[in-house]
Amino acid sequence: MNETTAKSEWKKTTAITIVMAVKAIDAGSPAVAHASMTNREIAQAVKTYQIPQSSMDVALNRLADANGLHVLYHSRLTENLTTPGLNGDYTLSGALDSLLSGTGLNYRLSENGDAISIVLAQSNRTMSDASPRNAQALPPIEVGASPQSNQQAPHGSGAGRSAATASRDQNYGKDGLGGRFTGYMSDTASTTLKTDAPLLKTPFSVQVITRQTMDDQQAIDLKDAVVGNSSGVLAVPNSSFYTGLMIRGFSTNTSVYFNGLRQYQLMNVDTANLQSVDVLKGPAAMLYGRSEPGGLVDLVPKRPLDRAYYSVQEQAGSYGFTRTTVDATAPLNKENTLAYRFNGSYVRSDSYQDFANKEYYFLAPTFSIRPNDQFRANIDLQFMHDVFMPESNTVAVGNRPASIPITRYLQDPSYTGKLPQRFDLRYYGYDWTFDIDKNWSLTNRLYYRSQGQDLSSVSFIGLNQATGALTRGSYYQSITNQGMATNLDLKGKFVTGPLSHSTLVGFDYYSNYQPLAPFYLVVPASKYLPAFNIYAPIYGSRYAGVTPNLFTTNSESWKGVYAQDTISFWDDKVHLLLGGRYDWAETNWQVKNNDLRTAWIVSPNLSKAFSPRVGLTLQPMPWLSLYANYTKSLNADNGLNAGSAVPSPLPPVRSYEWEGGVKAEFLDKRLLLTLAYFDLVKTNVPGPDPTNPGNTLVAGEAESKGFEVDLKGQINENWSVIANYTHDDARVTKGSLYNPLTEINTQLFIAGNRLPTVPKNMGNLWVKYDADGSFQGLSIGGGAQVVGSAFGDNANSFTIPAYAILNGMISYRFDVGPAHLTAQLNAKNLLDTTYYASAASRFQIMAGPPRTILGSLRLEF
């Protein structure tokens, strides 16, 4: 058929042409081998499809996404067509045969240069015959894109990658850039959600911080990665120096997960081995058991790739900061059934604050095993040795932080220098998935870890605000703890009449045990530390060792069972989520005095609870969804009344939340907008007894309600954006009566007061420009973080001032023979603004870093 005849046939048959051009591929996706396959091999490869009953438009787009392809077509022939869906193993041709069966539409596969073309036309034969041989030979629509390298993008990056973006990725990632080109937007969070449901169909807010976001902003640790890149998230001070975050007005406490399993009191979480960081908003007990109500953070690891990739990066910056990172991955055999990946980092740095410093190494090898199409497994190892003198909190004078330089160290280096902080981690974990059949799979995760920690501090227990005299105490404790966690998830998809089901049934177990450990507590510390004035500090120590005066031990464990079903119907436009979980949790405390003969006899604190979740998502259009959900949660707090002769456990802390919002994908799925309204209540909150400082009682109830806006993704092939805004009214709704005669009044839970460190308004903006043409390889980015004022303690006795800081970056990528070199410069707090990031009390105020410059060189091949 010549070109003229073909054009004539186009008019007669009202045909549509689908052109699919290979885009960036996820190493963990069904299209893992695309980088090394011809287009014909891609078309003939067998893949597992799970496409629910839907409109033909939705099904064709799902088919394209499953193959890592881009789809462009006219919709005249499909606008009134539906399909019963696709479940099972098919070639691309077989999948099209099944989807188009009975529609009267035929197709022809052709291969032309770098594109796979699927030509679709109306058949002149019967409706039941939709074989390829009857398709009309119509001229394909060509798209200027080429097959891309195999790059890990576990959450997906949207279907709409422009030709310019694809070309840029190919030029600078021909050998694979280790999953870095994943953009700022993700359309799924399968590890954290335990299902492959798109975020657009999920009835609650999930924010994903991608690998490229972390690289563009040179995010070294978890706080750098999350704060500013997700609405409603703040860093908080922590007296024990563990990584602390706050989400929707409440501390995450220990709600930090790795690969879907809960971790315990992490320090200096390095991002070297992370592919993304997922922030799951709101109470998450239905999926994860005991957790704090604001949400949780899940660290998603990098995975081995099926082709060799090696990277070495050297970073250096302000205050003597240096960091060396290595990322290496390759198959271990010719069949690509075994592969490894090694990520490691070494950090040495002083601080903007006098005397503070840190030095650590972090090693994270991982191995993947894929002996066949049904089974896949990963083995994760982590080793960390960290020694540091932490930065000191500052104190409040009057109604604001003290007017002293933020560089001032209010602890004592002669003490903390003799007893520096130490954190050692040994982590051994695995996960595996077995595909039972085309619709059902079984996943098991497990880890065992051992941690050793030396905790030392000069604490603040009183301040003469007139003179600046600070009363200090000290403590030191060397502890070890061991823990393990595991879960087993059964996932499946099935259809009952007009209803499509996506089901999850699971079990998990978590435990942590800290053996008896000595505790050295001196209050006040004046007998071996000199008198101290915050305006004229004098350092020195007569410390020669202290006899331990307390011994502590604790343990906690829980097990839970959960089930969730997402029911889709009405042409895949309505999605109803029904879920529930039952937990059995146990915590134990024991404290002995220095002769080990007397002890707090604490009976186990047993908690049993049911945590339901109900959610509804409506999709009036494929790019738009409206959602709502209600959930109830068992929290992670362990309240203990320690003031009586025999301490007793307090009732478990519970929480519940109503949430509703809108999600929308724009610009060919390159840009994701999430608007969420939330009303979150935390009950049975423990707090100090207003009549006895030694007692802890159920202090009351707190509520956090407001709305969030998150916008992430790519505006076009040159411009990318991360923007968010949070309005949060977080306050005590039920609390203790104020007692001005007690010394602890600033810690009371007082009804009507705002929760500490939570501003009513805060927002962030980050914009990046990737040049093309003669300036291709150049990227320039910048943004601002604006945070409103907040109270610094429960009594609202002082204010943390509002602040705004500016950040920026510039980078240039170029080829060095077969390798790629990226030079990058980042500046944080460009205007050198003095600000205070958060507070927990009058003696726990965390200052923000001054202007910081960080440069890097990354070599990849």
Coordinates of C-alpha atoms in Angstrom, one line a residue, residues 491-789:
K491 CA -1.6 -9.6 47.8
G492 CA -4.2 -10.5 45.2
K493 CA -6.5 -9.1 42.6
F494 CA -9.9 -10.6 41.6
V495 CA -13.2 -9.7 40.1
T496 CA -16.7 -10.3 41.6
G497 CA -19.4 -9.2 39.1
P498 CA -18.9 -5.5 38.4
L499 CA -16.4 -5.1 41.3
S500 CA -12.6 -5.3 41.0
H501 CA -10.7 -6.1 44.2
S502 CA -7.2 -5.4 45.2
T503 CA -6.7 -7.2 48.5
L504 CA -3.9 -7.2 51.1
V505 CA -3.8 -9.6 54.1
G506 CA -0.8 -9.6 56.4
F507 CA 0.9 -10.3 59.7
D508 CA 3.8 -8.5 61.4
Y509 CA 5.9 -8.7 64.5
Y510 CA 8.4 -6.3 66.1
S511 CA 10.5 -6.5 69.2
N512 CA 13.3 -4.6 70.8
Y513 CA 15.3 -5.5 74.0
Q514 CA 17.7 -3.4 76.0
P515 CA 19.7 -5.4 78.6
L516 CA 20.4 -3.9 82.0
A517 CA 22.6 -0.9 81.5
P518 CA 24.3 1.5 84.0
F519 CA 23.1 5.1 84.1
Y520 CA 25.3 7.9 85.5
L521 CA 23.1 10.8 86.6
V522 CA 24.4 13.9 88.4
V523 CA 22.0 16.7 89.3
P524 CA 23.3 19.3 89.6
A525 CA 26.7 18.8 88.1
S526 CA 28.4 21.7 89.9
K527 CA 30.6 19.5 92.0
Y528 CA 32.8 18.7 89.0
L529 CA 31.7 21.3 86.4
P530 CA 32.3 25.0 87.0
A531 CA 29.5 27.6 87.4
F532 CA 28.3 28.5 84.0
N533 CA 26.9 31.7 82.6
I534 CA 25.3 31.8 79.1
Y535 CA 26.7 35.3 78.5
A536 CA 30.3 34.6 79.7
P537 CA 30.9 30.8 79.6
I538 CA 33.8 29.2 81.4
Y539 CA 34.5 25.6 80.4
G540 CA 36.3 23.0 82.4
S541 CA 35.8 19.7 84.2
R542 CA 36.9 18.0 87.4
Y543 CA 35.2 14.9 86.2
A544 CA 37.1 11.8 87.3
G545 CA 34.4 9.2 86.9
V546 CA 31.0 8.8 88.7
T547 CA 29.6 5.6 90.2
P548 CA 26.5 4.5 88.4
N549 CA 23.5 5.3 90.4
L550 CA 20.8 3.7 88.3
F551 CA 20.4 0.7 86.1
T552 CA 17.7 0.5 83.5
T553 CA 16.3 -2.2 81.2
N554 CA 13.3 -2.2 78.9
S555 CA 11.7 -4.2 76.2
E556 CA 8.8 -3.9 73.8
S557 CA 7.1 -6.1 71.3
W558 CA 4.0 -6.4 69.4
K559 CA 2.3 -8.5 66.8
G560 CA -0.6 -7.6 64.6
V561 CA -2.8 -8.9 61.8
Y562 CA -4.4 -6.7 59.2
A563 CA -6.5 -6.9 56.1
Q564 CA -7.4 -4.3 53.4
D565 CA -9.5 -4.4 50.3
T566 CA -9.7 -1.7 47.7
I567 CA -12.9 -2.2 45.6
S568 CA -13.1 -0.5 42.3
F569 CA -16.2 -0.1 40.2
W570 CA -18.2 2.2 37.9
D571 CA -15.8 2.1 35.0
D572 CA -12.8 2.2 37.5
K573 CA -13.9 5.7 38.7
V574 CA -14.8 4.7 42.3
H575 CA -12.4 3.1 44.7
L576 CA -13.6 2.1 48.2
L577 CA -10.9 1.1 50.7
L578 CA -11.9 -1.0 53.7
G579 CA -9.2 -2.0 56.2
G580 CA -8.6 -3.1 59.7
R581 CA -5.9 -4.3 62.1
Y582 CA -5.7 -5.9 65.5
D583 CA -2.6 -5.4 67.7
W584 CA -1.3 -7.1 70.8
A585 CA 1.5 -4.9 72.3
E586 CA 3.6 -5.3 75.4
T587 CA 6.1 -3.0 77.0
N588 CA 8.2 -3.5 80.1
W589 CA 10.3 -1.1 82.3
Q590 CA 12.6 -1.8 85.1
V591 CA 14.9 0.6 87.0
K592 CA 17.2 -0.4 89.8
N593 CA 19.4 1.7 92.2
N594 CA 23.1 1.4 92.3
D595 CA 23.3 -1.6 94.6
L596 CA 20.9 -3.6 92.3
R597 CA 18.8 -4.6 95.4
T598 CA 15.8 -2.3 94.9
A599 CA 13.8 -1.9 91.8
W600 CA 10.7 -0.5 90.3
I601 CA 8.5 -3.5 89.9
V602 CA 6.5 -2.7 86.8
S603 CA 4.0 -5.2 85.5
P604 CA 3.9 -5.5 81.7
N605 CA 1.9 -2.8 80.0
L606 CA -0.4 -4.8 77.7
S607 CA -2.3 -3.0 75.0
K608 CA -4.8 -4.5 72.6
A609 CA -6.5 -2.4 70.0
F610 CA -8.4 -2.5 66.8
S611 CA -7.4 0.1 64.2
P612 CA -9.8 0.6 61.3
R613 CA -9.5 2.6 58.1
V614 CA -12.2 3.5 55.6
G615 CA -11.4 5.5 52.5
L616 CA -13.2 6.6 49.3
T617 CA -11.7 7.9 46.1
L618 CA -13.8 9.3 43.2
Q619 CA -12.2 9.7 39.8
P620 CA -14.5 11.8 37.6
M621 CA -11.6 12.1 35.1
P622 CA -8.5 10.0 34.7
W623 CA -6.3 12.8 35.9
L624 CA -8.4 14.0 38.8
S625 CA -9.5 12.3 42.1
L626 CA -11.4 13.4 45.2
Y627 CA -10.8 11.4 48.3
A628 CA -11.8 11.1 52.0
N629 CA -10.9 8.7 54.8
Y630 CA -11.3 8.0 58.5
T631 CA -8.8 6.1 60.5
K632 CA -8.1 5.2 64.1
S633 CA -4.7 4.3 65.5
L634 CA -2.8 2.8 68.4
N635 CA 0.1 5.1 69.2
A636 CA 3.8 4.4 70.0
D637 CA 3.8 6.3 73.4
N638 CA 4.5 4.3 76.5
G639 CA 3.2 6.2 79.5
L640 CA 4.4 5.4 83.0
N641 CA 3.4 6.9 86.3
A642 CA 6.8 6.8 88.1
G643 CA 5.9 8.9 91.1
S644 CA 4.2 6.3 93.3
A645 CA 5.8 3.6 95.4
V646 CA 5.1 1.1 92.7
P647 CA 5.1 2.7 89.3
S648 CA 2.2 1.7 87.0
P649 CA 1.6 1.9 83.3
L650 CA -0.8 4.5 81.9
P651 CA -3.6 3.8 79.4
P652 CA -2.4 3.4 75.8
V653 CA -2.3 6.6 73.7
R654 CA -4.8 6.5 70.8
S655 CA -5.5 8.8 67.9
Y656 CA -8.1 9.2 65.1
E657 CA -8.3 11.4 62.0
W658 CA -10.6 12.6 59.3
E659 CA -9.0 13.6 56.1
G660 CA -10.2 14.7 52.7
G661 CA -8.8 16.2 49.6
V662 CA -8.1 16.4 45.9
K663 CA -5.3 15.0 43.7
A664 CA -4.6 15.9 40.2
E665 CA -2.1 15.0 37.5
F666 CA -1.2 17.7 34.9
L667 CA 0.9 18.0 31.8
D668 CA 0.8 14.4 30.7
K669 CA 1.3 13.0 34.2
R670 CA 4.5 15.1 34.8
L671 CA 3.0 17.2 37.6
L672 CA 1.1 16.0 40.7
L673 CA -1.0 18.2 42.9
T674 CA -2.3 17.1 46.3
L675 CA -4.6 19.2 48.5
A676 CA -5.5 17.7 51.9
Y677 CA -7.6 18.8 54.8
F678 CA -7.0 16.9 58.1
D679 CA -8.5 16.9 61.6
L680 CA -6.3 14.8 63.8
V681 CA -6.9 14.1 67.5
K682 CA -4.5 12.4 70.0
T683 CA -5.9 11.1 73.3
N684 CA -4.6 9.8 76.6
V685 CA -1.5 12.0 76.2
P686 CA 0.9 11.5 79.1
G687 CA 2.2 14.6 80.9
P688 CA 3.6 15.9 84.3
D689 CA 1.5 15.9 87.4
P690 CA 0.9 19.6 88.4
T691 CA 1.2 18.7 92.1
N692 CA 4.1 16.3 92.0
P693 CA 7.1 16.6 89.6
G694 CA 7.8 12.9 90.0
N695 CA 4.4 11.8 88.7
T696 CA 3.3 11.3 85.1
L697 CA -0.4 11.3 84.5
V698 CA -2.8 11.2 81.6
A699 CA -2.5 14.9 80.8
G700 CA -5.2 15.3 78.2
E701 CA -5.9 15.5 74.5
A702 CA -4.5 17.4 71.6
E703 CA -5.9 18.2 68.2
S704 CA -4.1 19.2 65.0
K705 CA -6.3 20.4 62.1
G706 CA -5.6 22.3 58.9
F707 CA -4.8 21.8 55.3
E708 CA -1.8 21.1 53.1
V709 CA -0.9 21.7 49.4
D710 CA 1.9 19.8 47.6
L711 CA 2.9 20.3 44.0
K712 CA 5.7 18.2 42.5
G713 CA 7.0 17.4 39.1
Q714 CA 8.0 18.8 35.8
I715 CA 6.4 21.7 34.1
N716 CA 8.1 21.1 30.8
E717 CA 11.4 19.6 29.6
N718 CA 13.3 22.5 31.2
W719 CA 11.5 23.4 34.4
S720 CA 10.9 21.3 37.5
V721 CA 9.2 22.4 40.7
I722 CA 8.6 21.4 44.4
A723 CA 6.1 23.6 46.2
N724 CA 4.1 23.1 49.4
Y725 CA 2.1 25.0 51.9
T726 CA 0.8 24.0 55.4
H727 CA -1.8 25.7 57.6
D728 CA -2.0 23.9 60.9
D729 CA -3.9 24.8 64.1
A730 CA -2.4 22.4 66.7
R731 CA -3.4 22.9 70.3
V732 CA -4.4 21.2 73.5
T733 CA -8.1 20.5 73.7
K734 CA -8.2 18.8 77.1
G735 CA -5.4 19.4 79.7
S736 CA -4.2 20.0 83.2
L737 CA -5.1 23.0 85.3
Y738 CA -2.3 25.6 85.4
N739 CA -0.4 25.6 88.8
P740 CA 1.9 28.7 89.1
L741 CA 3.4 27.4 92.3
T742 CA 5.2 24.4 90.7
E743 CA 8.5 24.5 89.0
I744 CA 7.2 22.4 86.1
N745 CA 4.5 24.8 85.0
T746 CA 6.1 25.3 81.6
Q747 CA 5.6 21.6 80.8
L748 CA 2.0 21.4 81.8
F749 CA -0.6 20.3 79.2
I750 CA -2.9 23.4 79.4
A751 CA -6.2 23.3 77.5
G752 CA -6.4 26.0 74.8
N753 CA -2.6 26.3 74.4
R754 CA -0.8 25.8 71.1
L755 CA 1.4 22.8 70.7
P756 CA 5.1 23.7 70.9
T757 CA 7.1 24.4 67.7
V758 CA 4.1 24.1 65.3
P759 CA 3.7 27.2 63.2
K760 CA 0.2 28.1 61.9
N761 CA 1.6 28.7 58.5
M762 CA 4.7 27.5 56.6
G763 CA 5.6 27.1 52.9
N764 CA 8.4 25.9 50.7
L765 CA 9.4 26.5 47.0
W766 CA 12.1 24.9 45.0
V767 CA 12.4 25.5 41.2
K768 CA 15.0 24.0 38.9
Y769 CA 15.9 24.9 35.2
D770 CA 17.7 22.3 33.0
A771 CA 19.2 24.0 30.0
D772 CA 19.2 22.5 26.5
G773 CA 20.7 23.4 23.2
S774 CA 24.3 24.7 23.4
F775 CA 24.0 24.9 27.2
Q776 CA 22.8 21.3 27.7
G777 CA 24.1 19.9 30.9
L778 CA 23.7 23.1 32.9
S779 CA 21.1 23.1 35.7
I780 CA 20.2 26.1 38.0
G781 CA 17.9 25.8 41.0
G782 CA 16.8 27.8 44.0
G783 CA 14.0 28.3 46.4
A784 CA 12.8 29.6 49.7
Q785 CA 11.5 28.2 53.0
V786 CA 9.1 30.5 55.0
V787 CA 8.0 29.4 58.5
G788 CA 5.7 31.4 60.7
S789 CA 6.2 32.0 64.4

